[in-house]
Amino acid sequence: MALTPNERRRLREIEQQLARDDPDFATSMSDHGPPPDEPDDRRPLLWWTIAVLVGLAVSIVVALVAGIAYAAVLMLFMLAASAFVQLGLRGRLPPGRGG
């Protein structure tokens, strides 16, 4: 839906008034990219962190119930899995967020 010239003019007036009244807000709204800390960006990392913590808890329970040898094997598997996960996520995370 295209804007009429009057609507465009009114939007420019609103932008100019906003730039005068609150320049920080106007500057932040001028960037059309996604916000730097979107919750969607953190969700996969959160789920992987929860998975690693659950694996650690399982390892501790196995260590207490079945013996230290089984727990050591589970820990090695978890370390290997986390290394593969980090390699898989390396290209998908924004710069400075791991990898």
Tab-separated table of N, CA and C in Angstrom:
chain	number	residue	atom	x	y	z
A	1	MET	N	0.836	-1.159	0.000
A	1	MET	CA	0.000	0.000	0.000
A	1	MET	C	0.891	1.235	0.000
A	2	ALA	N	0.761	2.021	-1.018
A	2	ALA	CA	1.600	3.209	-1.171
A	2	ALA	C	1.023	4.368	-0.362
A	3	LEU	N	1.921	5.202	0.113
A	3	LEU	CA	1.510	6.388	0.871
A	3	LEU	C	1.260	7.557	-0.077
A	4	THR	N	0.299	8.361	0.277
A	4	THR	CA	0.035	9.574	-0.504
A	4	THR	C	1.087	10.625	-0.157
A	5	PRO	N	1.256	11.637	-0.992
A	5	PRO	CA	2.228	12.690	-0.673
A	5	PRO	C	1.949	13.373	0.670
A	6	ASN	N	0.685	13.564	1.004
A	6	ASN	CA	0.353	14.176	2.298
A	6	ASN	C	0.779	13.282	3.464
A	7	GLU	N	0.582	11.971	3.301
A	7	GLU	CA	0.987	11.039	4.362
A	7	GLU	C	2.506	11.026	4.519
A	8	ARG	N	3.218	11.046	3.399
A	8	ARG	CA	4.689	11.088	3.464
A	8	ARG	C	5.172	12.360	4.146
A	9	ARG	N	4.545	13.485	3.782
A	9	ARG	CA	4.916	14.762	4.392
A	9	ARG	C	4.672	14.722	5.896
A	10	ARG	N	3.537	14.179	6.301
A	10	ARG	CA	3.202	14.095	7.729
A	10	ARG	C	4.203	13.199	8.466
A	11	LEU	N	4.585	12.084	7.851
A	11	LEU	CA	5.584	11.203	8.472
A	11	LEU	C	6.928	11.913	8.630
A	12	ARG	N	7.341	12.672	7.612
A	12	ARG	CA	8.599	13.429	7.721
A	12	ARG	C	8.526	14.456	8.842
A	13	GLU	N	7.362	15.109	8.979
A	13	GLU	CA	7.193	16.073	10.074
A	13	GLU	C	7.297	15.388	11.438
A	14	ILE	N	6.682	14.220	11.546
A	14	ILE	CA	6.757	13.469	12.809
A	14	ILE	C	8.198	13.065	13.097
A	15	GLU	N	8.918	12.594	12.069
A	15	GLU	CA	10.325	12.217	12.246
A	15	GLU	C	11.166	13.401	12.704
A	16	GLN	N	10.951	14.553	12.095
A	16	GLN	CA	11.719	15.744	12.469
A	16	GLN	C	11.407	16.179	13.897
A	17	GLN	N	10.134	16.143	14.268
A	17	GLN	CA	9.767	16.517	15.633
A	17	GLN	C	10.359	15.527	16.632
A	18	LEU	N	10.324	14.254	16.305
A	18	LEU	CA	10.903	13.236	17.182
A	18	LEU	C	12.405	13.439	17.320
A	19	ALA	N	13.072	13.781	16.215
A	19	ALA	CA	14.519	14.030	16.268
A	19	ALA	C	14.833	15.220	17.167
A	20	ARG	N	13.969	16.210	17.201
A	20	ARG	CA	14.178	17.362	18.096
A	20	ARG	C	13.878	16.994	19.549
A	21	ASP	N	12.778	16.267	19.775
A	21	ASP	CA	12.334	15.974	21.140
A	21	ASP	C	13.193	14.911	21.826
A	22	ASP	N	13.511	13.844	21.107
A	22	ASP	CA	14.270	12.733	21.701
A	22	ASP	C	15.239	12.182	20.662
A	23	PRO	N	16.412	12.821	20.514
A	23	PRO	CA	17.339	12.403	19.459
A	23	PRO	C	17.871	10.979	19.639
A	24	ASP	N	18.053	10.529	20.884
A	24	ASP	CA	18.555	9.165	21.090
A	24	ASP	C	17.560	8.132	20.573
A	25	PHE	N	16.298	8.341	20.878
A	25	PHE	CA	15.272	7.414	20.403
A	25	PHE	C	15.174	7.450	18.881
A	26	ALA	N	15.220	8.638	18.310
A	26	ALA	CA	15.136	8.769	16.854
A	26	ALA	C	16.308	8.065	16.183
A	27	THR	N	17.498	8.189	16.767
A	27	THR	CA	18.673	7.515	16.211
A	27	THR	C	18.516	6.003	16.299
A	28	SER	N	18.002	5.519	17.418
A	28	SER	CA	17.840	4.071	17.563
A	28	SER	C	16.788	3.524	16.603
A	29	MET	N	15.799	4.324	16.263
A	29	MET	CA	14.757	3.874	15.341
A	29	MET	C	15.173	3.994	13.878
A	30	SER	N	16.247	4.711	13.593
A	30	SER	CA	16.654	4.882	12.199
A	30	SER	C	17.309	3.628	11.640
A	31	ASP	N	17.823	2.754	12.491
A	31	ASP	CA	18.435	1.506	12.043
A	31	ASP	C	17.334	0.476	11.833
A	32	HIS	N	17.272	-0.100	10.635
A	32	HIS	CA	16.199	-1.038	10.333
A	32	HIS	C	16.597	-2.482	10.561
A	33	GLY	N	17.781	-2.746	11.089
A	33	GLY	CA	18.210	-4.103	11.375
A	33	GLY	C	17.602	-4.607	12.675
A	34	PRO	N	17.779	-5.896	12.960
A	34	PRO	CA	17.228	-6.446	14.204
A	34	PRO	C	17.995	-5.915	15.417
A	35	PRO	N	17.363	-5.859	16.561
A	35	PRO	CA	18.065	-5.424	17.769
A	35	PRO	C	19.224	-6.372	18.075
A	36	PRO	N	20.282	-5.884	18.704
A	36	PRO	CA	21.454	-6.726	18.921
A	36	PRO	C	21.214	-7.893	19.863
A	37	ASP	N	20.342	-7.761	20.841
A	37	ASP	CA	20.125	-8.829	21.809
A	37	ASP	C	18.693	-9.342	21.741
A	38	GLU	N	18.330	-9.901	20.601
A	38	GLU	CA	16.994	-10.463	20.480
A	38	GLU	C	16.919	-11.746	21.286
A	39	PRO	N	15.799	-12.010	21.937
A	39	PRO	CA	15.654	-13.272	22.667
A	39	PRO	C	15.773	-14.481	21.749
A	40	ASP	N	15.358	-14.357	20.479
A	40	ASP	CA	15.452	-15.487	19.562
A	40	ASP	C	16.894	-15.894	19.323
A	41	ASP	N	17.828	-14.936	19.375
A	41	ASP	CA	19.231	-15.264	19.172
A	41	ASP	C	19.799	-16.049	20.343
A	42	ARG	N	19.268	-15.833	21.533
A	42	ARG	CA	19.813	-16.490	22.710
A	42	ARG	C	19.177	-17.844	22.968
A	43	ARG	N	18.034	-18.132	22.378
A	43	ARG	CA	17.326	-19.364	22.709
A	43	ARG	C	18.119	-20.629	22.416
A	44	PRO	N	18.704	-20.807	21.231
A	44	PRO	CA	19.462	-22.046	21.002
A	44	PRO	C	20.604	-22.210	22.000
A	45	LEU	N	21.286	-21.129	22.299
A	45	LEU	CA	22.376	-21.204	23.268
A	45	LEU	C	21.842	-21.591	24.640
A	46	LEU	N	20.689	-21.069	25.009
A	46	LEU	CA	20.071	-21.412	26.289
A	46	LEU	C	19.732	-22.896	26.342
A	47	TRP	N	19.134	-23.413	25.269
A	47	TRP	CA	18.762	-24.830	25.270
A	47	TRP	C	19.990	-25.731	25.309
A	48	TRP	N	21.048	-25.356	24.602
A	48	TRP	CA	22.263	-26.170	24.656
A	48	TRP	C	22.889	-26.114	26.044
A	49	THR	N	22.830	-24.965	26.686
A	49	THR	CA	23.358	-24.849	28.044
A	49	THR	C	22.561	-25.726	28.999
A	50	ILE	N	21.244	-25.705	28.863
A	50	ILE	CA	20.406	-26.559	29.713
A	50	ILE	C	20.715	-28.027	29.457
A	51	ALA	N	20.900	-28.410	28.196
A	51	ALA	CA	21.212	-29.800	27.870
A	51	ALA	C	22.533	-30.230	28.494
A	52	VAL	N	23.528	-29.355	28.452
A	52	VAL	CA	24.825	-29.689	29.049
A	52	VAL	C	24.691	-29.821	30.562
A	53	LEU	N	23.924	-28.937	31.193
A	53	LEU	CA	23.735	-29.024	32.645
A	53	LEU	C	22.980	-30.293	33.039
A	54	VAL	N	21.993	-30.685	32.241
A	54	VAL	CA	21.281	-31.937	32.512
A	54	VAL	C	22.233	-33.120	32.360
A	55	GLY	N	23.074	-33.083	31.337
A	55	GLY	CA	24.066	-34.145	31.170
A	55	GLY	C	25.028	-34.219	32.339
A	56	LEU	N	25.425	-33.073	32.845
A	56	LEU	CA	26.303	-33.042	34.010
A	56	LEU	C	25.608	-33.634	35.227
A	57	ALA	N	24.335	-33.297	35.420
A	57	ALA	CA	23.579	-33.849	36.546
A	57	ALA	C	23.451	-35.364	36.424
A	58	VAL	N	23.186	-35.854	35.210
A	58	VAL	CA	23.097	-37.301	34.997
A	58	VAL	C	24.436	-37.956	35.303
A	59	SER	N	25.525	-37.339	34.902
A	59	SER	CA	26.852	-37.895	35.184
A	59	SER	C	27.106	-37.990	36.680
A	60	ILE	N	26.696	-36.973	37.417
A	60	ILE	CA	26.903	-36.998	38.869
A	60	ILE	C	26.064	-38.098	39.510
A	61	VAL	N	24.818	-38.257	39.056
A	61	VAL	CA	23.964	-39.316	39.600
A	61	VAL	C	24.553	-40.682	39.289
A	62	VAL	N	25.021	-40.882	38.067
A	62	VAL	CA	25.630	-42.162	37.696
A	62	VAL	C	26.886	-42.402	38.523
A	63	ALA	N	27.656	-41.354	38.770
A	63	ALA	CA	28.864	-41.503	39.580
A	63	ALA	C	28.521	-41.964	40.984
A	64	LEU	N	27.454	-41.450	41.540
A	64	LEU	CA	27.077	-41.834	42.896
A	64	LEU	C	26.462	-43.228	42.947
A	65	VAL	N	25.696	-43.609	41.925
A	65	VAL	CA	24.981	-44.883	41.951
A	65	VAL	C	25.834	-46.033	41.428
A	66	ALA	N	26.450	-45.882	40.265
A	66	ALA	CA	27.107	-47.007	39.600
A	66	ALA	C	28.615	-47.011	39.752
A	67	GLY	N	29.188	-45.936	40.115
A	67	GLY	CA	30.638	-45.905	40.260
A	67	GLY	C	31.247	-44.839	39.372
A	68	ILE	N	32.462	-44.488	39.694
A	68	ILE	CA	33.144	-43.388	39.027
A	68	ILE	C	33.483	-43.708	37.565
A	69	ALA	N	33.748	-44.950	37.216
A	69	ALA	CA	34.158	-45.293	35.852
A	69	ALA	C	33.072	-44.937	34.844
A	70	TYR	N	31.815	-45.254	35.153
A	70	TYR	CA	30.730	-44.926	34.232
A	70	TYR	C	30.576	-43.414	34.087
A	71	ALA	N	30.721	-42.711	35.177
A	71	ALA	CA	30.594	-41.257	35.126
A	71	ALA	C	31.696	-40.646	34.267
A	72	ALA	N	32.901	-41.192	34.366
A	72	ALA	CA	34.003	-40.674	33.558
A	72	ALA	C	33.714	-40.872	32.070
A	73	VAL	N	33.177	-42.023	31.701
A	73	VAL	CA	32.836	-42.284	30.302
A	73	VAL	C	31.746	-41.310	29.839
A	74	LEU	N	30.734	-41.099	30.663
A	74	LEU	CA	29.679	-40.151	30.294
A	74	LEU	C	30.228	-38.741	30.142
A	75	MET	N	31.138	-38.356	31.022
A	75	MET	CA	31.740	-37.024	30.920
A	75	MET	C	32.504	-36.873	29.607
A	76	LEU	N	33.245	-37.898	29.220
A	76	LEU	CA	33.971	-37.836	27.952
A	76	LEU	C	33.001	-37.697	26.774
A	77	PHE	N	31.899	-38.440	26.813
A	77	PHE	CA	30.900	-38.315	25.753
A	77	PHE	C	30.311	-36.911	25.720
A	78	MET	N	30.048	-36.339	26.893
A	78	MET	CA	29.498	-34.978	26.940
A	78	MET	C	30.486	-33.965	26.383
A	79	LEU	N	31.756	-34.110	26.733
A	79	LEU	CA	32.762	-33.187	26.212
A	79	LEU	C	32.859	-33.282	24.693
A	80	ALA	N	32.826	-34.503	24.174
A	80	ALA	CA	32.879	-34.680	22.723
A	80	ALA	C	31.637	-34.080	22.060
A	81	ALA	N	30.473	-34.309	22.654
A	81	ALA	CA	29.238	-33.763	22.083
A	81	ALA	C	29.250	-32.241	22.099
A	82	SER	N	29.727	-31.646	23.186
A	82	SER	CA	29.751	-30.180	23.243
A	82	SER	C	30.740	-29.610	22.229
A	83	ALA	N	31.839	-30.327	21.975
A	83	ALA	CA	32.785	-29.864	20.960
A	83	ALA	C	32.131	-29.873	19.578
A	84	PHE	N	31.375	-30.942	19.273
A	84	PHE	CA	30.689	-31.005	17.987
A	84	PHE	C	29.608	-29.936	17.886
A	85	VAL	N	28.914	-29.668	18.982
A	85	VAL	CA	27.879	-28.631	18.979
A	85	VAL	C	28.509	-27.274	18.711
A	86	GLN	N	29.633	-26.978	19.351
A	86	GLN	CA	30.301	-25.698	19.134
A	86	GLN	C	30.759	-25.566	17.684
A	87	LEU	N	31.233	-26.654	17.092
A	87	LEU	CA	31.628	-26.598	15.685
A	87	LEU	C	30.418	-26.336	14.795
A	88	GLY	N	29.273	-26.938	15.127
A	88	GLY	CA	28.071	-26.745	14.329
A	88	GLY	C	27.497	-25.354	14.452
A	89	LEU	N	27.620	-24.734	15.636
A	89	LEU	CA	27.066	-23.402	15.854
A	89	LEU	C	28.028	-22.294	15.466
A	90	ARG	N	29.252	-22.631	15.167
A	90	ARG	CA	30.274	-21.610	14.924
A	90	ARG	C	29.864	-20.629	13.830
A	91	GLY	N	29.291	-21.101	12.738
A	91	GLY	CA	28.922	-20.210	11.648
A	91	GLY	C	27.612	-19.480	11.872
A	92	ARG	N	26.824	-19.884	12.881
A	92	ARG	CA	25.504	-19.294	13.074
A	92	ARG	C	25.460	-18.230	14.154
A	93	LEU	N	26.416	-18.213	15.065
A	93	LEU	CA	26.398	-17.225	16.139
A	93	LEU	C	26.957	-15.901	15.647
A	94	PRO	N	26.423	-14.795	16.137
A	94	PRO	CA	26.979	-13.488	15.771
A	94	PRO	C	28.400	-13.344	16.301
A	95	PRO	N	29.212	-12.481	15.708
A	95	PRO	CA	30.586	-12.304	16.175
A	95	PRO	C	30.618	-11.900	17.645
A	96	GLY	N	31.568	-12.464	18.366
A	96	GLY	CA	31.734	-12.132	19.770
A	96	GLY	C	30.823	-12.908	20.699
A	97	ARG	N	30.048	-13.874	20.183
A	97	ARG	CA	29.135	-14.635	21.042
A	97	ARG	C	29.526	-16.092	21.093
A	98	GLY	N	30.790	-16.389	20.919
A	98	GLY	CA	31.247	-17.773	21.010
A	98	GLY	C	31.811	-18.236	19.688
A	99	GLY	N	32.384	-19.453	19.736
A	99	GLY	CA	32.897	-20.033	18.502
A	99	GLY	C	34.202	-19.538	18.198
